[in-house]
Short mmCIF file of C-alpha atoms in Angstrom, two decimals:
data_model
loop_
_atom_site.label_atom_id
_atom_site.label_comp_id
_atom_site.label_asym_id
_atom_site.label_seq_id
_atom_site.Cartn_x
_atom_site.Cartn_y
_atom_site.Cartn_z
CA GLY A 75 139.77 108.55 79.61
CA GLN A 76 141.42 111.69 80.87
CA GLN A 77 143.09 111.48 84.24
CA LEU A 78 144.62 113.95 86.62
CA ASN A 79 147.38 112.95 88.99
CA GLN A 80 147.27 114.99 92.16
CA SER A 81 149.99 114.90 94.79
CA PRO A 82 150.55 114.48 97.58
CA GLN A 83 147.55 112.38 98.59
CA SER A 84 147.81 113.58 102.18
CA MET A 85 149.74 116.11 104.21
CA PHE A 86 150.26 116.46 107.94
CA ILE A 87 151.66 119.86 108.88
CA GLN A 88 152.00 122.25 111.79
CA GLU A 89 149.89 125.36 111.99
CA GLY A 90 151.69 128.25 110.34
CA GLU A 91 153.51 126.15 107.77
CA ASP A 92 153.19 126.69 104.04
CA VAL A 93 151.56 124.01 101.87
CA SER A 94 152.12 123.09 98.25
CA MET A 95 150.23 120.61 96.11
CA ASN A 96 150.13 119.98 92.39
CA CYS A 97 148.25 118.33 89.60
CA THR A 98 149.48 116.91 86.31
CA SER A 99 147.64 115.59 83.29
CA SER A 100 148.33 113.82 80.04
CA SER A 101 145.73 116.07 78.41
CA ILE A 102 145.58 119.79 77.75
CA PHE A 103 142.89 121.78 79.52
CA ASN A 104 141.51 125.25 78.84
CA THR A 105 140.76 125.93 82.48
CA TRP A 106 142.19 124.71 85.76
CA LEU A 107 140.20 124.94 88.97
CA TRP A 108 140.96 124.29 92.60
CA TYR A 109 138.24 123.22 95.04
CA LYS A 110 138.13 122.63 98.78
CA GLN A 111 135.82 120.13 100.43
CA ASP A 112 134.92 120.27 104.11
CA PRO A 113 133.57 117.15 105.84
CA GLY A 114 129.96 116.46 104.90
CA GLU A 115 129.87 119.16 102.27
CA GLY A 116 130.31 119.49 98.54
CA PRO A 117 133.44 121.00 96.99
CA VAL A 118 133.64 124.78 96.94
CA LEU A 119 135.55 126.68 94.28
CA LEU A 120 138.71 128.41 95.54
CA ILE A 121 140.51 129.59 92.42
CA ALA A 122 139.92 129.42 88.67
CA LEU A 123 142.73 129.77 86.10
CA TYR A 124 142.03 130.54 82.46
CA LYS A 125 145.35 131.17 80.68
CA ALA A 126 148.61 129.28 80.46
CA GLY A 127 151.14 130.83 82.83
CA GLU A 128 148.46 132.65 84.82
CA LEU A 129 149.23 133.14 88.51
CA THR A 130 146.23 133.99 90.68
CA SER A 131 145.86 134.64 94.40
CA ASN A 132 142.91 134.45 96.75
CA GLY A 133 144.01 135.59 100.19
CA ARG A 134 146.63 133.13 101.42
CA LEU A 135 146.06 130.87 98.42
CA THR A 136 148.07 131.11 95.20
CA ALA A 137 147.58 128.92 92.14
CA GLN A 138 149.26 128.76 88.75
CA PHE A 139 148.22 127.43 85.36
CA GLY A 140 151.19 125.60 83.86
CA ILE A 141 152.77 126.80 80.65
CA THR A 142 152.16 123.45 78.95
CA ARG A 143 148.47 123.61 80.04
CA LYS A 144 148.92 120.13 81.48
CA ASP A 145 149.61 121.04 85.08
CA SER A 146 148.75 123.37 87.94
CA PHE A 147 149.82 123.96 91.51
CA LEU A 148 148.22 125.39 94.63
CA ASN A 149 150.11 126.99 97.51
CA ILE A 150 148.67 127.89 100.90
CA SER A 151 150.75 130.20 103.03
CA ALA A 152 150.77 130.36 106.84
CA SER A 153 148.24 127.56 107.31
CA ILE A 154 145.49 127.90 109.93
CA PRO A 155 143.16 125.26 111.42
CA SER A 156 140.27 126.10 109.09
CA ASP A 157 142.43 125.10 106.12
CA VAL A 158 141.84 121.46 107.07
CA GLY A 159 139.96 119.56 104.39
CA ILE A 160 140.37 117.87 101.03
CA TYR A 161 141.67 119.92 98.12
CA PHE A 162 140.84 118.91 94.56
CA CYS A 163 142.25 120.10 91.30
CA ALA A 164 140.04 119.93 88.23
CA GLY A 165 140.66 120.43 84.55
CA GLN A 166 137.94 121.71 82.30
CA LEU A 167 137.43 121.76 78.56
CA ILE A 168 135.40 124.71 77.37
CA GLN A 169 133.96 122.91 74.38
CA GLY A 170 130.77 120.97 74.67
CA ALA A 171 129.39 120.23 78.11
CA GLN A 172 132.36 121.70 80.01
CA LYS A 173 132.92 118.51 81.89
CA LEU A 174 135.33 118.65 84.80
CA VAL A 175 137.98 115.99 85.35
CA PHE A 176 139.05 115.79 88.98
CA GLY A 177 142.25 114.79 90.68
CA GLN A 178 142.17 112.27 93.51
CA GLY A 179 142.39 114.96 96.16
CA THR A 180 144.91 116.05 98.80
CA ARG A 181 143.80 115.60 102.40
CA LEU A 182 145.29 118.33 104.59
CA THR A 183 145.61 117.80 108.33
CA ILE A 184 146.96 120.55 110.59
CA ASN A 185 148.42 120.06 114.04
CA PRO A 186 147.83 123.12 116.20
CA ASN B 78 119.48 131.74 97.95
CA ALA B 79 119.66 127.94 98.14
CA GLY B 80 122.03 127.19 95.21
CA VAL B 81 122.05 123.43 94.63
CA THR B 82 119.90 121.28 96.91
CA GLN B 83 120.13 117.50 97.07
CA THR B 84 117.63 115.15 98.68
CA PRO B 85 117.87 112.92 100.57
CA LYS B 86 121.11 113.51 102.51
CA PHE B 87 121.43 109.91 103.67
CA ARG B 88 119.91 106.63 102.56
CA VAL B 89 120.43 102.95 103.21
CA LEU B 90 119.18 100.54 100.55
CA LYS B 91 119.04 96.79 100.32
CA THR B 92 120.56 95.13 97.28
CA GLY B 93 118.05 95.14 94.44
CA GLN B 94 115.98 98.06 95.71
CA SER B 95 115.48 101.16 93.62
CA MET B 96 115.60 104.83 94.48
CA THR B 97 115.77 108.30 92.98
CA LEU B 98 118.07 111.10 94.08
CA LEU B 99 116.78 114.60 93.45
CA CYS B 100 118.88 117.64 92.59
CA ALA B 101 117.35 121.11 92.36
CA GLN B 102 119.10 124.37 91.47
CA ASP B 103 117.72 127.90 91.59
CA MET B 104 120.45 129.68 89.62
CA ASN B 105 118.96 129.15 86.15
CA HIS B 106 122.03 127.11 85.16
CA GLU B 107 121.84 125.32 81.83
CA TYR B 108 124.20 122.46 82.67
CA MET B 109 123.81 119.90 85.43
CA TYR B 110 125.94 116.93 86.47
CA TRP B 111 125.93 113.90 88.74
CA TYR B 112 129.22 112.72 90.27
CA ARG B 113 130.08 109.96 92.67
CA GLN B 114 132.90 110.25 95.19
CA ASP B 115 134.78 107.23 96.45
CA PRO B 116 137.83 107.22 98.75
CA GLY B 117 141.08 107.85 96.89
CA MET B 118 139.34 108.25 93.52
CA GLY B 119 138.20 111.85 93.47
CA LEU B 120 134.91 112.61 91.79
CA ARG B 121 133.81 110.66 88.74
CA LEU B 122 131.12 111.83 86.33
CA ILE B 123 128.07 109.56 86.08
CA HIS B 124 125.70 111.48 83.77
CA TYR B 125 125.22 115.06 82.75
CA SER B 126 122.73 117.34 81.00
CA VAL B 127 123.29 120.38 78.81
CA GLY B 128 119.69 121.51 78.97
CA GLU B 129 116.09 120.63 79.70
CA GLY B 130 115.15 117.34 78.08
CA THR B 131 118.76 116.30 77.34
CA THR B 132 121.00 113.79 79.09
CA ALA B 133 124.32 112.14 78.30
CA LYS B 134 126.61 109.48 79.75
CA GLY B 135 129.69 110.34 81.72
CA GLU B 136 132.63 108.23 82.81
CA VAL B 137 130.76 105.69 85.01
CA PRO B 138 127.11 105.52 83.82
CA ASP B 139 126.37 101.81 84.24
CA GLY B 140 123.58 101.03 86.71
CA TYR B 141 122.24 104.59 86.70
CA ASN B 142 119.63 106.52 84.75
CA VAL B 143 118.84 110.21 84.73
CA SER B 144 116.12 112.59 83.65
CA ARG B 145 115.89 116.35 83.21
CA LEU B 146 112.25 117.14 82.60
CA LYS B 147 112.55 120.63 84.08
CA LYS B 148 115.54 122.96 83.78
CA GLN B 149 115.92 123.29 87.52
CA ASN B 150 115.80 119.57 88.37
CA PHE B 151 118.11 116.66 87.57
CA LEU B 152 117.13 113.21 88.85
CA LEU B 153 119.46 110.25 89.31
CA GLY B 154 117.88 106.81 89.47
CA LEU B 155 119.18 103.46 90.62
CA GLU B 156 116.93 100.74 89.25
CA SER B 157 118.48 97.81 91.12
CA ALA B 158 120.99 98.92 93.72
CA ALA B 159 124.24 97.01 94.19
CA PRO B 160 126.84 97.24 96.99
CA SER B 161 129.29 98.73 94.46
CA GLN B 162 127.02 101.76 94.31
CA THR B 163 127.73 102.60 97.93
CA SER B 164 129.18 106.08 97.61
CA VAL B 165 128.64 109.77 98.16
CA TYR B 166 126.76 111.34 95.27
CA PHE B 167 127.16 114.99 94.33
CA CYS B 168 125.07 117.05 92.00
CA ALA B 169 126.49 120.18 90.39
CA SER B 170 125.34 122.85 88.00
CA SER B 171 127.00 125.50 85.85
CA TYR B 172 126.39 128.18 83.26
CA SER B 173 126.96 127.22 79.64
CA THR B 174 129.47 130.01 79.13
CA ARG B 175 133.19 129.79 79.74
CA GLY B 176 134.51 127.71 82.59
CA TYR B 177 133.33 129.33 85.79
CA GLY B 178 133.37 125.95 87.41
CA TYR B 179 130.50 124.26 89.12
CA THR B 180 128.30 124.89 92.11
CA PHE B 181 127.97 121.66 94.08
CA GLY B 182 125.25 120.37 96.36
CA SER B 183 126.14 119.03 99.80
CA GLY B 184 125.90 115.40 98.73
CA THR B 185 123.86 112.24 99.34
CA ARG B 186 125.53 109.45 101.27
CA LEU B 187 124.15 106.14 99.99
CA THR B 188 124.86 102.76 101.52
CA VAL B 189 123.74 99.58 99.78
CA VAL B 190 123.72 96.49 102.01
#
């Protein structure tokens, strides 16, 4: 089946540092999404990308939809303690049931 | 404005026992999904539904059954629980139109001993 490779699996950074994570796939997707999961909660949508090459920001977060439609990256600038959590990328096909395929997640830990 | 509500939040089962996880959404979403989350493996799709009365298998359907008798509810059943089904289960729902992503519930942590 389809798989997404997300890296890195974990990051340990100092508060104020910038963060970058990415996702690659062997399949083409129509939509790329980035989610954040806090402990004990379900994933929450951060950014959705709909066109190849699209660059979208949400506050300190910036994500891009790769030109080949097989990859995406997420950057977080000037990290703060509340950025701690697990970040997931997801690829979505618009046809049919719009199933999401998730990456393995990037666990972000921030040292104050 | 509840969104997606999952019950129960925690459960411990003995091997061989059965149980049903309930997912309810109040957003009039057509599509609903059940995922399981295991360490280092992301979220994997178990079953999904594209409308009331319909269900379909996802990536890891074995050992689970589902039903969608009402549009707002999606039930996940374990007929004979196994330790390999120890996981965190998430329900999600979405509109049928172009990829706005999902709204997730807060999860059910299931332990099978």
